[in-house]
Short mmCIF file of C-alpha atoms in Angstrom, two decimals:
data_model
loop_
_atom_site.label_atom_id
_atom_site.label_comp_id
_atom_site.label_asym_id
_atom_site.label_seq_id
_atom_site.Cartn_x
_atom_site.Cartn_y
_atom_site.Cartn_z
CA UNK Q 17 75.54 45.97 109.22
CA UNK Q 18 78.22 47.43 106.99
CA UNK Q 19 76.24 46.45 103.88
CA UNK Q 20 73.10 48.23 105.12
CA UNK Q 21 75.07 51.39 105.82
CA UNK Q 22 76.70 51.21 102.41
CA UNK Q 23 73.37 50.80 100.60
CA UNK Q 24 71.88 53.68 102.62
CA UNK Q 25 74.77 55.88 101.63
CA UNK Q 26 74.45 55.01 97.94
CA UNK Q 27 70.73 55.72 97.86
CA UNK Q 28 71.08 58.82 100.00
CA UNK Q 29 73.69 60.12 97.58
CA UNK Q 30 71.52 59.32 94.57
CA UNK Q 31 68.59 61.12 96.18
CA UNK Q 32 70.68 64.24 96.80
CA UNK Q 33 71.69 64.29 93.14
CA UNK Q 34 68.08 63.92 92.03
CA UNK Q 35 66.95 66.75 94.32
CA UNK Q 36 69.52 69.00 92.69
CA UNK Q 37 68.57 67.86 89.21
CA UNK Q 38 64.89 68.53 89.98
CA UNK Q 39 65.72 72.13 90.83
CA UNK Q 40 67.71 72.49 87.62
CA UNK Q 41 64.90 70.84 85.65
CA UNK Q 42 62.36 73.17 87.23
CA UNK Q 43 64.15 76.23 85.94
CA UNK Q 44 64.74 74.56 82.59
CA UNK Q 45 60.99 74.10 82.06
CA UNK Q 46 59.72 77.20 83.92
CA UNK Q 47 61.60 80.01 82.27
CA UNK Q 48 59.17 82.75 83.22
CA UNK Q 49 61.45 85.72 83.38
CA UNK Q 50 64.50 86.57 81.34
CA UNK Q 51 67.10 88.19 83.54
CA UNK Q 52 69.81 88.68 80.94
CA UNK Q 53 69.68 91.99 79.11
CA UNK Q 54 70.26 91.77 75.36
CA UNK Q 55 72.47 94.81 75.62
CA UNK Q 56 73.34 96.19 72.20
CA UNK Q 57 69.87 95.31 70.88
CA UNK Q 58 67.94 96.99 73.69
CA UNK Q 59 69.79 100.28 73.48
CA UNK Q 60 66.64 102.25 72.65
CA UNK Q 61 64.69 101.00 75.64
CA UNK Q 62 67.53 100.76 78.15
CA UNK Q 63 67.01 103.13 81.08
CA UNK Q 64 69.82 103.62 83.58
CA UNK Q 65 69.12 104.44 87.22
CA UNK Q 66 68.73 108.20 87.62
CA UNK Q 67 71.68 108.41 90.00
CA UNK Q 68 73.98 106.27 87.88
CA UNK Q 69 77.44 107.83 87.74
CA UNK Q 70 78.52 107.85 84.11
CA UNK Q 71 80.45 111.05 83.49
CA UNK Q 72 80.52 114.63 84.75
CA UNK Q 73 78.61 117.19 82.70
CA UNK Q 74 78.19 120.93 83.06
CA UNK Q 75 74.53 121.85 82.93
CA UNK Q 76 73.51 124.43 80.31
CA UNK Q 77 70.03 125.93 79.96
CA UNK Q 78 68.29 126.96 76.71
CA UNK Q 79 70.07 130.35 76.69
CA UNK Q 80 73.45 128.58 76.64
CA UNK Q 81 74.11 129.65 80.22
CA UNK Q 82 75.64 127.64 83.02
CA UNK Q 83 76.05 128.12 86.76
CA UNK Q 84 79.81 127.62 87.08
CA UNK Q 85 81.55 130.51 88.80
CA UNK Q 86 85.04 129.04 88.47
CA UNK Q 87 85.52 128.68 92.22
CA UNK Q 88 87.57 125.46 91.70
CA UNK Q 89 85.91 123.67 94.61
CA UNK Q 90 85.48 120.60 92.38
CA UNK Q 91 89.08 120.77 91.28
CA UNK Q 92 90.21 120.73 94.91
CA UNK Q 93 87.81 117.95 95.85
CA UNK Q 94 88.92 115.65 93.04
CA UNK Q 95 91.35 112.94 94.17
CA UNK Q 96 92.79 112.26 90.69
CA UNK Q 97 93.23 115.72 89.16
CA UNK Q 98 90.44 114.91 86.74
CA UNK Q 99 89.13 118.47 86.59
CA UNK Q 100 91.15 121.49 85.57
CA UNK Q 101 89.48 124.90 85.44
CA UNK Q 102 91.05 127.65 83.36
CA UNK Q 103 89.70 131.06 84.33
CA UNK Q 104 89.65 134.33 82.46
CA UNK Q 105 88.48 137.87 83.26
CA UNK Q 106 85.37 139.18 81.56
CA UNK Q 107 84.69 142.91 81.29
CA UNK Q 108 81.20 143.68 82.57
CA UNK Q 109 79.11 146.48 80.98
CA UNK Q 110 80.04 148.68 83.92
CA UNK Q 111 83.67 148.29 82.95
CA UNK Q 112 84.62 146.03 85.87
CA UNK Q 113 86.65 142.88 85.63
CA UNK Q 114 84.79 139.69 86.53
CA UNK Q 115 86.22 136.22 86.94
CA UNK Q 116 84.67 133.57 84.71
CA UNK Q 117 85.61 130.19 83.35
CA UNK Q 118 87.45 129.97 80.11
CA UNK Q 119 87.71 126.19 79.90
CA UNK Q 120 86.26 123.49 82.12
CA UNK Q 121 88.65 120.66 81.26
CA UNK Q 122 87.50 117.20 82.26
CA UNK Q 123 89.72 114.14 81.87
CA UNK Q 124 87.31 111.25 81.59
CA UNK Q 125 90.16 108.75 81.45
CA UNK Q 126 91.23 109.72 84.98
CA UNK Q 127 87.76 109.90 86.51
CA UNK Q 128 86.70 107.21 88.99
CA UNK Q 129 83.11 108.45 89.37
CA UNK Q 130 83.49 109.05 93.10
CA UNK Q 131 80.92 111.89 93.08
CA UNK Q 132 83.04 114.14 95.33
CA UNK Q 133 83.06 117.03 92.85
CA UNK Q 134 79.27 117.01 92.56
CA UNK Q 135 78.94 117.18 96.34
CA UNK Q 136 81.53 119.95 96.56
CA UNK Q 137 79.92 122.25 93.95
CA UNK Q 138 78.27 125.20 95.76
CA UNK Q 139 76.08 126.22 92.81
CA UNK Q 140 75.04 122.76 91.54
CA UNK Q 141 76.57 123.56 88.18
CA UNK Q 142 77.81 120.04 87.46
CA UNK Q 143 76.09 116.70 87.69
CA UNK Q 144 76.61 113.08 86.76
CA UNK Q 145 75.22 111.97 83.42
CA UNK Q 146 73.87 108.47 82.88
CA UNK Q 147 75.92 107.70 79.77
CA UNK Q 148 78.24 104.75 79.87
CA UNK Q 149 79.50 104.11 76.34
CA UNK Q 150 82.80 105.89 76.64
CA UNK Q 151 85.04 103.90 74.27
CA UNK Q 152 86.92 105.97 71.72
CA UNK Q 153 89.72 105.22 69.29
CA UNK Q 154 91.90 108.14 70.25
CA UNK Q 155 92.93 108.77 73.83
CA UNK Q 156 92.83 112.53 73.34
CA UNK Q 157 89.08 112.33 72.73
CA UNK Q 158 88.59 111.49 76.41
CA UNK Q 159 89.79 114.92 77.46
CA UNK Q 160 86.66 117.02 77.21
CA UNK Q 161 85.88 120.69 77.53
CA UNK Q 162 82.58 120.81 79.31
CA UNK Q 163 81.50 124.42 78.78
CA UNK Q 164 79.91 124.93 75.40
CA UNK Q 165 81.34 127.58 73.04
CA UNK Q 166 80.15 131.12 73.85
CA UNK Q 167 78.35 129.97 76.97
CA UNK Q 168 78.02 132.48 79.79
CA UNK Q 169 77.40 132.33 83.50
CA UNK Q 170 73.75 132.69 84.42
CA UNK Q 171 72.64 136.05 85.86
CA UNK Q 172 72.52 136.30 89.61
CA UNK Q 173 74.92 133.49 90.47
CA UNK Q 174 77.88 134.56 92.54
CA UNK D 5 115.62 83.35 94.05
CA UNK D 6 112.78 80.92 94.09
CA UNK D 7 112.79 77.72 92.15
CA UNK D 8 109.90 78.18 89.80
CA UNK D 9 110.12 75.50 87.11
CA UNK D 10 111.27 71.94 86.64
CA UNK D 11 112.12 69.64 89.50
CA UNK D 12 113.83 70.13 92.84
CA UNK D 13 116.99 68.34 93.86
CA UNK D 14 114.86 65.74 95.68
CA UNK D 15 113.04 64.99 92.44
CA UNK D 16 109.78 66.76 93.32
CA UNK D 17 107.84 68.43 90.58
CA UNK D 18 107.26 72.18 90.75
CA UNK D 19 104.20 73.56 89.03
CA UNK D 20 102.89 77.09 88.80
CA UNK D 21 99.24 77.94 89.22
CA UNK D 22 98.61 81.44 88.01
CA UNK D 23 99.20 84.39 87.79
CA UNK D 24 96.45 84.03 85.19
CA UNK D 25 94.41 81.00 86.16
CA UNK D 26 90.62 80.71 86.38
CA UNK D 27 90.73 78.96 89.76
CA UNK D 28 92.70 81.68 91.53
CA UNK D 29 90.08 84.40 90.86
CA UNK D 30 92.64 87.02 90.09
CA UNK D 31 96.35 87.39 89.66
CA UNK D 32 97.49 85.09 92.44
CA UNK D 33 100.58 83.04 91.66
CA UNK D 34 101.04 79.79 93.55
CA UNK D 35 104.23 77.79 93.24
CA UNK D 36 103.38 74.25 94.26
CA UNK D 37 105.92 71.55 95.04
CA UNK D 38 104.41 68.14 94.29
CA UNK D 39 105.42 64.64 95.20
CA UNK D 40 103.29 62.70 92.75
CA UNK D 41 99.81 64.06 93.46
CA UNK D 42 100.58 65.05 97.03
CA UNK D 43 101.29 68.67 97.86
CA UNK D 44 104.55 69.24 99.74
CA UNK D 45 104.57 73.01 99.73
CA UNK D 46 102.46 75.90 98.48
CA UNK D 47 104.17 79.22 98.08
CA UNK D 48 102.02 82.21 97.13
CA UNK D 49 103.78 84.92 95.17
CA UNK D 50 102.17 88.31 95.52
CA UNK D 51 102.57 91.70 93.96
CA UNK D 52 100.94 91.28 90.57
CA UNK D 53 98.15 93.74 91.40
CA UNK D 54 99.94 95.92 93.92
CA UNK D 55 98.80 99.53 93.50
CA UNK D 56 100.38 100.97 96.64
CA UNK D 57 97.03 102.08 97.98
CA UNK D 58 98.48 102.83 101.41
CA UNK D 59 101.07 105.19 99.94
CA UNK D 60 98.47 106.76 97.64
CA UNK D 61 96.25 107.54 100.62
CA UNK D 62 99.03 109.61 102.19
CA UNK D 63 98.64 112.23 99.48
CA UNK D 64 94.84 112.34 99.63
CA UNK D 65 92.71 114.25 102.09
CA UNK D 66 90.45 112.53 104.61
CA UNK D 67 87.46 112.90 102.32
CA UNK D 68 89.28 111.74 99.22
CA UNK D 69 91.03 108.61 100.46
CA UNK D 70 87.82 106.71 101.16
CA UNK D 71 87.05 106.00 97.53
CA UNK D 72 90.39 104.24 97.03
CA UNK D 73 89.53 101.61 99.62
CA UNK D 74 86.61 100.41 97.51
CA UNK D 75 89.27 99.06 95.19
CA UNK D 76 90.86 96.87 97.86
CA UNK D 77 88.22 94.30 98.63
CA UNK D 78 85.87 95.28 95.85
CA UNK D 79 83.23 92.75 96.88
CA UNK D 80 82.73 94.42 100.24
CA UNK D 81 83.34 97.98 99.08
CA UNK D 82 80.76 99.48 101.42
CA UNK D 83 82.29 97.84 104.46
CA UNK D 84 85.80 99.04 103.57
CA UNK D 85 84.46 102.58 103.23
CA UNK D 86 82.68 102.16 106.54
CA UNK D 87 85.95 101.29 108.29
CA UNK D 88 87.68 104.38 106.89
CA UNK D 89 84.76 106.67 107.70
CA UNK D 90 84.66 105.29 111.25
CA UNK D 91 88.37 105.96 111.78
CA UNK D 92 88.10 109.57 110.60
CA UNK D 93 84.97 110.07 112.71
CA UNK D 94 86.79 108.63 115.71
CA UNK D 95 89.66 111.06 115.23
CA UNK D 96 87.45 114.07 114.60
CA UNK D 97 84.93 112.99 117.24
CA UNK D 98 82.05 113.42 114.84
CA UNK D 99 78.69 112.18 116.08
CA UNK D 100 77.04 110.31 113.21
CA UNK D 101 73.25 110.68 113.03
CA UNK D 102 71.24 107.60 113.94
CA UNK D 103 69.67 107.48 110.49
CA UNK D 104 73.04 107.29 108.77
CA UNK D 105 74.19 104.55 111.11
CA UNK D 106 71.14 102.40 110.43
CA UNK D 107 71.42 102.85 106.67
CA UNK D 108 75.11 102.00 106.85
CA UNK D 109 74.34 98.72 108.60
CA UNK D 110 71.66 97.81 106.04
CA UNK D 111 74.05 98.58 103.20
CA UNK D 112 76.84 96.61 104.86
CA UNK D 113 74.66 93.56 105.26
CA UNK D 114 73.40 93.78 101.67
CA UNK D 115 77.03 93.92 100.58
CA UNK D 116 77.81 90.89 102.72
CA UNK D 117 75.01 88.92 101.09
CA UNK D 118 76.15 89.98 97.61
CA UNK D 119 79.72 89.02 98.42
CA UNK D 120 78.77 85.62 99.84
CA UNK D 121 76.55 84.94 96.85
CA UNK D 122 79.36 85.62 94.42
CA UNK D 123 81.60 83.42 96.51
CA UNK D 124 79.00 80.66 96.53
CA UNK D 125 78.63 80.69 92.74
CA UNK D 126 82.36 80.90 92.09
CA UNK D 127 83.15 78.25 94.69
CA UNK D 128 80.69 75.77 93.18
CA UNK D 129 82.16 76.50 89.77
CA UNK D 130 85.66 75.75 91.06
CA UNK D 131 84.43 72.41 92.32
CA UNK D 132 82.86 71.68 88.94
CA UNK D 133 79.19 72.65 89.21
CA UNK D 134 78.27 75.28 86.66
CA UNK D 135 74.57 75.96 87.34
CA UNK D 136 74.95 77.51 90.84
CA UNK D 137 76.89 80.39 89.34
CA UNK D 138 73.81 81.56 87.43
CA UNK D 139 71.55 81.10 90.45
CA UNK D 140 73.90 83.19 92.59
CA UNK D 141 74.25 85.95 90.04
CA UNK D 142 70.51 86.14 89.50
CA UNK D 143 69.95 87.14 93.12
CA UNK D 144 73.08 89.23 93.32
CA UNK D 145 71.78 91.28 90.42
CA UNK D 146 68.85 92.41 92.58
CA UNK D 147 71.27 93.78 95.19
CA UNK D 148 73.31 95.45 92.48
CA UNK D 149 70.16 97.16 91.23
CA UNK D 150 69.37 98.44 94.71
CA UNK D 151 72.92 99.76 95.02
CA UNK D 152 72.81 101.33 91.58
CA UNK D 153 69.63 103.19 92.42
CA UNK D 154 70.79 104.64 95.73
CA UNK D 155 74.56 104.90 95.37
CA UNK D 156 74.89 105.34 91.61
CA UNK D 157 77.30 102.47 91.09
CA UNK D 158 77.22 98.71 91.20
CA UNK D 159 80.55 97.80 92.70
CA UNK D 160 82.67 100.75 93.83
CA UNK D 161 79.97 102.87 95.39
CA UNK D 162 81.75 105.48 97.52
CA UNK D 163 78.53 106.20 99.39
CA UNK D 164 79.96 106.84 102.84
CA UNK D 165 81.62 110.10 103.79
CA UNK D 166 83.07 111.11 107.16
CA UNK D 167 80.00 112.15 109.16
CA UNK D 168 77.37 110.10 107.40
CA UNK D 169 76.25 109.36 103.88
CA UNK D 170 76.79 111.10 100.58
CA UNK D 171 73.14 111.21 99.55
CA UNK D 172 69.64 110.49 100.79
CA UNK D 173 68.14 107.05 100.18
CA UNK D 174 66.28 106.48 96.94
CA UNK D 175 62.48 106.59 97.51
CA UNK D 176 62.15 102.99 96.26
CA UNK D 177 64.88 101.66 98.53
CA UNK D 178 62.72 100.20 101.30
CA UNK D 179 60.26 98.63 98.87
CA UNK D 180 63.02 97.04 96.81
CA UNK D 181 64.85 95.68 99.85
CA UNK D 182 61.64 94.14 101.20
CA UNK D 183 61.02 92.49 97.85
CA UNK D 184 64.55 91.16 97.93
CA UNK D 185 64.11 89.72 101.44
CA UNK D 186 61.01 87.79 100.36
CA UNK D 187 62.74 86.53 97.23
CA UNK D 188 66.00 85.64 98.94
CA UNK D 189 64.39 83.63 101.73
CA UNK D 190 62.86 81.38 99.09
CA UNK D 191 66.03 81.09 97.06
CA UNK D 192 68.42 80.26 99.88
CA UNK D 193 66.69 76.91 100.36
CA UNK D 194 67.26 76.20 96.69
CA UNK D 195 70.98 76.73 97.27
CA UNK D 196 70.88 73.93 99.84
CA UNK D 197 69.04 71.67 97.40
CA UNK D 198 71.48 72.39 94.61
CA UNK D 199 74.82 72.28 96.36
CA UNK D 200 74.83 71.81 100.13
CA UNK D 201 73.15 68.41 100.18
CA UNK D 202 74.87 67.13 97.07
CA UNK D 203 76.84 63.98 97.78
CA UNK D 204 79.63 64.78 95.32
CA UNK D 205 80.05 68.20 96.86
CA UNK D 206 80.14 66.88 100.42
CA UNK D 207 82.67 64.22 99.53
CA UNK D 208 84.94 66.83 97.99
CA UNK D 209 84.66 69.21 100.95
CA UNK D 210 84.54 67.05 104.05
CA UNK D 211 87.88 66.58 105.78
CA UNK D 212 89.64 68.74 103.18
CA UNK D 213 91.85 71.61 104.26
CA UNK D 214 91.89 71.01 107.98
CA UNK D 215 92.75 74.14 109.96
CA UNK D 216 92.66 73.58 113.70
CA UNK D 217 91.51 76.25 116.12
CA UNK D 218 95.04 76.85 117.40
CA UNK D 219 96.43 77.19 113.88
CA UNK D 220 93.64 79.54 112.85
CA UNK D 221 94.53 81.83 115.75
CA UNK D 222 98.28 81.66 115.23
CA UNK D 223 98.00 82.42 111.50
CA UNK D 224 95.78 85.40 112.30
CA UNK D 225 92.81 84.10 110.34
CA UNK D 226 89.56 85.96 110.75
CA UNK D 227 86.05 85.96 109.41
CA UNK D 228 84.36 82.80 108.13
CA UNK D 229 87.74 81.09 107.65
CA UNK D 230 88.43 81.25 111.39
CA UNK D 231 84.85 80.77 112.56
CA UNK D 232 84.80 77.48 110.64
CA UNK D 233 87.44 76.35 113.12
CA UNK D 234 85.44 77.51 116.12
CA UNK D 235 87.26 80.79 116.84
CA UNK D 236 84.72 83.39 117.82
CA UNK D 237 86.07 86.47 116.12
CA UNK D 238 83.03 88.33 114.80
CA UNK D 239 83.91 92.01 115.26
CA UNK D 240 80.21 92.88 115.01
CA UNK D 241 79.69 90.96 118.27
CA UNK D 242 83.00 91.53 120.05
CA UNK D 243 83.49 95.24 119.35
CA UNK D 244 80.12 96.48 118.04
CA UNK D 245 80.18 99.52 115.79
CA UNK D 246 77.30 101.51 114.26
CA UNK D 247 74.05 99.93 115.48
CA UNK D 248 75.19 96.31 115.62
CA UNK D 249 74.75 96.28 119.39
CA UNK D 250 71.06 97.08 119.01
CA UNK D 251 70.11 94.28 116.59
CA UNK D 252 69.59 90.62 117.28
CA UNK D 253 71.78 88.20 115.39
CA UNK D 254 73.87 85.13 116.11
CA UNK D 255 77.55 84.71 115.62
CA UNK D 256 77.84 81.61 113.48
CA UNK D 257 80.36 79.05 114.70
CA UNK D 258 81.20 75.63 113.27
CA UNK D 259 83.64 73.16 114.73
CA UNK D 260 84.32 71.05 111.65
CA UNK D 261 87.61 72.89 110.93
CA UNK D 262 87.38 71.73 107.28
CA UNK D 263 86.22 73.22 104.01
CA UNK D 264 82.63 72.11 104.56
CA UNK D 265 82.51 73.96 107.89
CA UNK D 266 83.75 77.16 106.25
CA UNK D 267 81.17 76.68 103.52
CA UNK D 268 78.33 76.24 106.03
CA UNK D 269 79.39 79.36 107.93
CA UNK D 270 78.83 81.56 104.90
CA UNK D 271 75.50 79.96 104.00
CA UNK D 272 74.26 80.47 107.54
CA UNK D 273 75.71 83.98 107.71
CA UNK D 274 73.60 85.03 104.75
CA UNK D 275 70.49 84.07 106.74
CA UNK D 276 71.72 86.15 109.70
CA UNK D 277 72.33 89.13 107.42
CA UNK D 278 68.76 88.87 106.19
CA UNK D 279 67.66 88.78 109.84
CA UNK D 280 69.54 92.03 110.58
CA UNK D 281 68.10 93.77 107.52
CA UNK D 282 64.57 92.65 108.44
CA UNK D 283 64.89 94.24 111.87
CA UNK D 284 66.16 97.54 110.53
CA UNK D 285 64.41 98.12 107.23
CA UNK D 286 61.14 99.28 108.79
CA UNK D 287 62.86 101.17 111.59
CA UNK D 288 65.04 103.66 109.75
CA UNK D 289 64.81 106.73 112.00
CA UNK D 290 64.00 110.13 110.55
CA UNK D 291 66.60 112.86 110.59
CA UNK D 292 69.71 114.00 108.81
CA UNK D 293 71.75 111.60 106.76
CA UNK D 294 74.93 113.54 107.38
CA UNK D 295 76.40 115.33 110.34
CA UNK D 296 77.62 118.89 109.97
CA UNK D 297 81.35 118.75 109.42
CA UNK D 298 84.00 121.34 108.79
CA UNK D 299 84.89 122.10 105.18
CA UNK D 300 88.46 120.90 105.71
CA UNK D 301 88.95 117.86 107.88
CA UNK D 302 92.07 117.84 110.04
CA UNK D 303 92.64 114.92 112.35
CA UNK D 304 94.39 115.84 115.60
CA UNK D 305 97.90 114.56 116.11
CA UNK D 306 97.85 110.94 117.16
CA UNK D 307 97.11 107.39 116.11
CA UNK D 308 93.67 106.00 115.40
CA UNK D 309 92.61 102.44 114.78
CA UNK D 310 89.23 100.89 114.05
CA UNK D 311 88.19 97.50 112.87
CA UNK D 312 85.14 96.19 111.14
CA UNK D 313 83.93 92.81 109.98
CA UNK D 314 83.99 92.58 106.20
CA UNK D 315 82.61 89.64 104.28
CA UNK D 316 86.05 88.04 104.48
CA UNK D 317 87.09 88.87 108.02
CA UNK D 318 88.56 91.59 110.11
CA UNK D 319 89.60 94.79 108.37
CA UNK D 320 91.62 97.20 110.47
CA UNK D 321 92.36 100.78 109.47
CA UNK D 322 95.25 102.51 111.18
CA UNK D 323 95.76 106.21 110.66
CA UNK D 324 98.71 108.13 112.00
CA UNK D 325 98.12 111.85 111.89
CA UNK D 326 100.49 114.77 112.27
CA UNK D 327 97.62 117.24 112.39
CA UNK D 328 97.65 117.99 108.66
CA UNK D 329 94.88 117.59 106.10
CA UNK D 330 96.39 114.35 104.83
CA UNK D 331 97.32 111.30 106.89
CA UNK D 332 100.99 110.81 107.74
CA UNK D 333 100.71 107.05 107.46
CA UNK D 334 97.87 104.66 106.71
CA UNK D 335 97.94 100.93 107.21
CA UNK D 336 95.22 98.49 106.33
CA UNK D 337 95.05 95.15 108.06
CA UNK D 338 93.31 93.17 105.37
CA UNK D 339 91.65 89.84 106.10
CA UNK D 340 92.67 88.16 102.84
CA UNK D 341 96.41 88.38 103.51
CA UNK D 342 96.24 86.54 106.82
CA UNK D 343 93.80 83.97 105.51
CA UNK D 344 96.04 83.23 102.52
CA UNK D 345 99.01 82.62 104.81
CA UNK D 346 97.20 79.62 106.28
CA UNK D 347 96.86 78.00 102.83
CA UNK D 348 100.31 76.41 102.89
CA UNK D 349 99.63 74.82 106.26
CA UNK D 350 96.21 73.54 105.14
CA UNK D 351 97.39 72.16 101.82
CA UNK D 352 100.47 70.19 102.95
CA UNK D 353 99.90 66.49 102.58
CA UNK D 354 96.66 66.72 100.63
CA UNK D 355 96.04 66.09 96.95
CA UNK D 356 96.41 68.67 94.21
CA UNK D 357 92.73 68.50 93.27
CA UNK D 358 91.70 69.54 96.77
CA UNK D 359 93.71 72.75 96.63
CA UNK D 360 90.99 74.45 94.61
CA UNK D 361 88.40 73.55 97.24
CA UNK D 362 90.59 75.01 99.98
CA UNK D 363 91.24 78.21 98.09
CA UNK D 364 87.55 78.50 97.33
CA UNK D 365 86.52 78.31 100.96
CA UNK D 366 89.13 80.89 101.98
CA UNK D 367 87.27 83.31 99.68
CA UNK D 368 90.36 85.09 98.42
CA UNK D 369 90.05 88.47 96.76
CA UNK D 370 93.48 89.23 95.36
CA UNK D 371 93.34 93.07 95.29
CA UNK D 372 92.59 92.86 99.01
CA UNK D 373 95.73 90.78 99.61
CA UNK D 374 98.02 92.95 97.51
CA UNK D 375 96.45 96.40 97.97
#
């Protein structure tokens, strides 16, 4: 009786190994799809998901105008002090003082891509870009000023 | 001080596994006292990845602190965020729209499948099988793509906010999830062929790391680690949150008390998760994805506690509020910490080679233990 049980166990074990090997062999011979992405080589064709959170950018239109009023809602929403907004006072043609941003400082090295600043922005001035190659040689390069030189706030945005 | 190298006075050998060791899946440091090949004592040393998340949360507002909890148990990031959002909603008495609740449950279950798949691949690799890892990651990639499309990130999503969700679902979400269900149902049988039935695997798992029902309860184990010993502790069944009370699913229980039982729990749990998603994916109600909340959230003075079932067990979030915009004290009851404490009890008297199998079935995520 013991011998029969032993032989059953041996053959049962062998069968289980063969079942597993068959599955491995199936994928070895039926390589229909390639799942791995050949990353640095496919750079030109690589498309990231349109909501992918890569870095914060300030949107500028063709007239070099943005929608940031300098309300610092994003700065307050940020958990890591990633955003620092430096404001200045512009003189309007009517001779009035108007608050505007001087520098939109963004510390990429502190950012955790939590999206809270984008949600907080009342004028949709900032959004997440789909870039992801952020390595630089110098740490100071990660501190960015998002507003382009000589950019102005778009007309009609308060 | 601990004895960390050499031999003890009784002549037992002390060896260190970790802090950097491929089998510990992170910076876990185990000091093992050995008598020959037999384990006499296992002493986990923690603190290598301590980031003081609880203290950090005290300086963040109720909207801000949620993202930090993704970094605790990063494999069930959605579920951690869910627990925090639920606690704040409980304190503020925010009514979450039905649509947000359903989407949250779908996301939670997708996370659970992704987490169990990673565990399955890594566990088989610990035991010595290399192929399963690629099979697991192939399917997990599909979930990651779904997450990337809707939440914008693959691991630390931060998709839940107090009151609902951060953004609307991606238009392709339902289609992609349905494709995944069809694919996954076919693949999960392959997992059984590859690993579950394998005689070498069964021999290495059966009778290894015995944790009786009484011990599981007294060590505070939860999740698959405790359900493998027959403790019914599924928070989704016992204290239903979101829409878990409206869906049909079984609480998986095994009575083997060994590593194989804990392994089977997770394999069967993946099938239940698919069952939950199948029921909900076509029935996402219309409506808002976020409730209207105040601009500044202030929890009333008091103490609030909620618990959820993560992929590893029970996660409890305790918030003590003084009525300010930031919490006075936050405490997380993480499942990994309690499950790890049972390791010493399980390992005593067994062979050194079996320790990896035990650790594998506990499904330890070290940042969750250390926080």
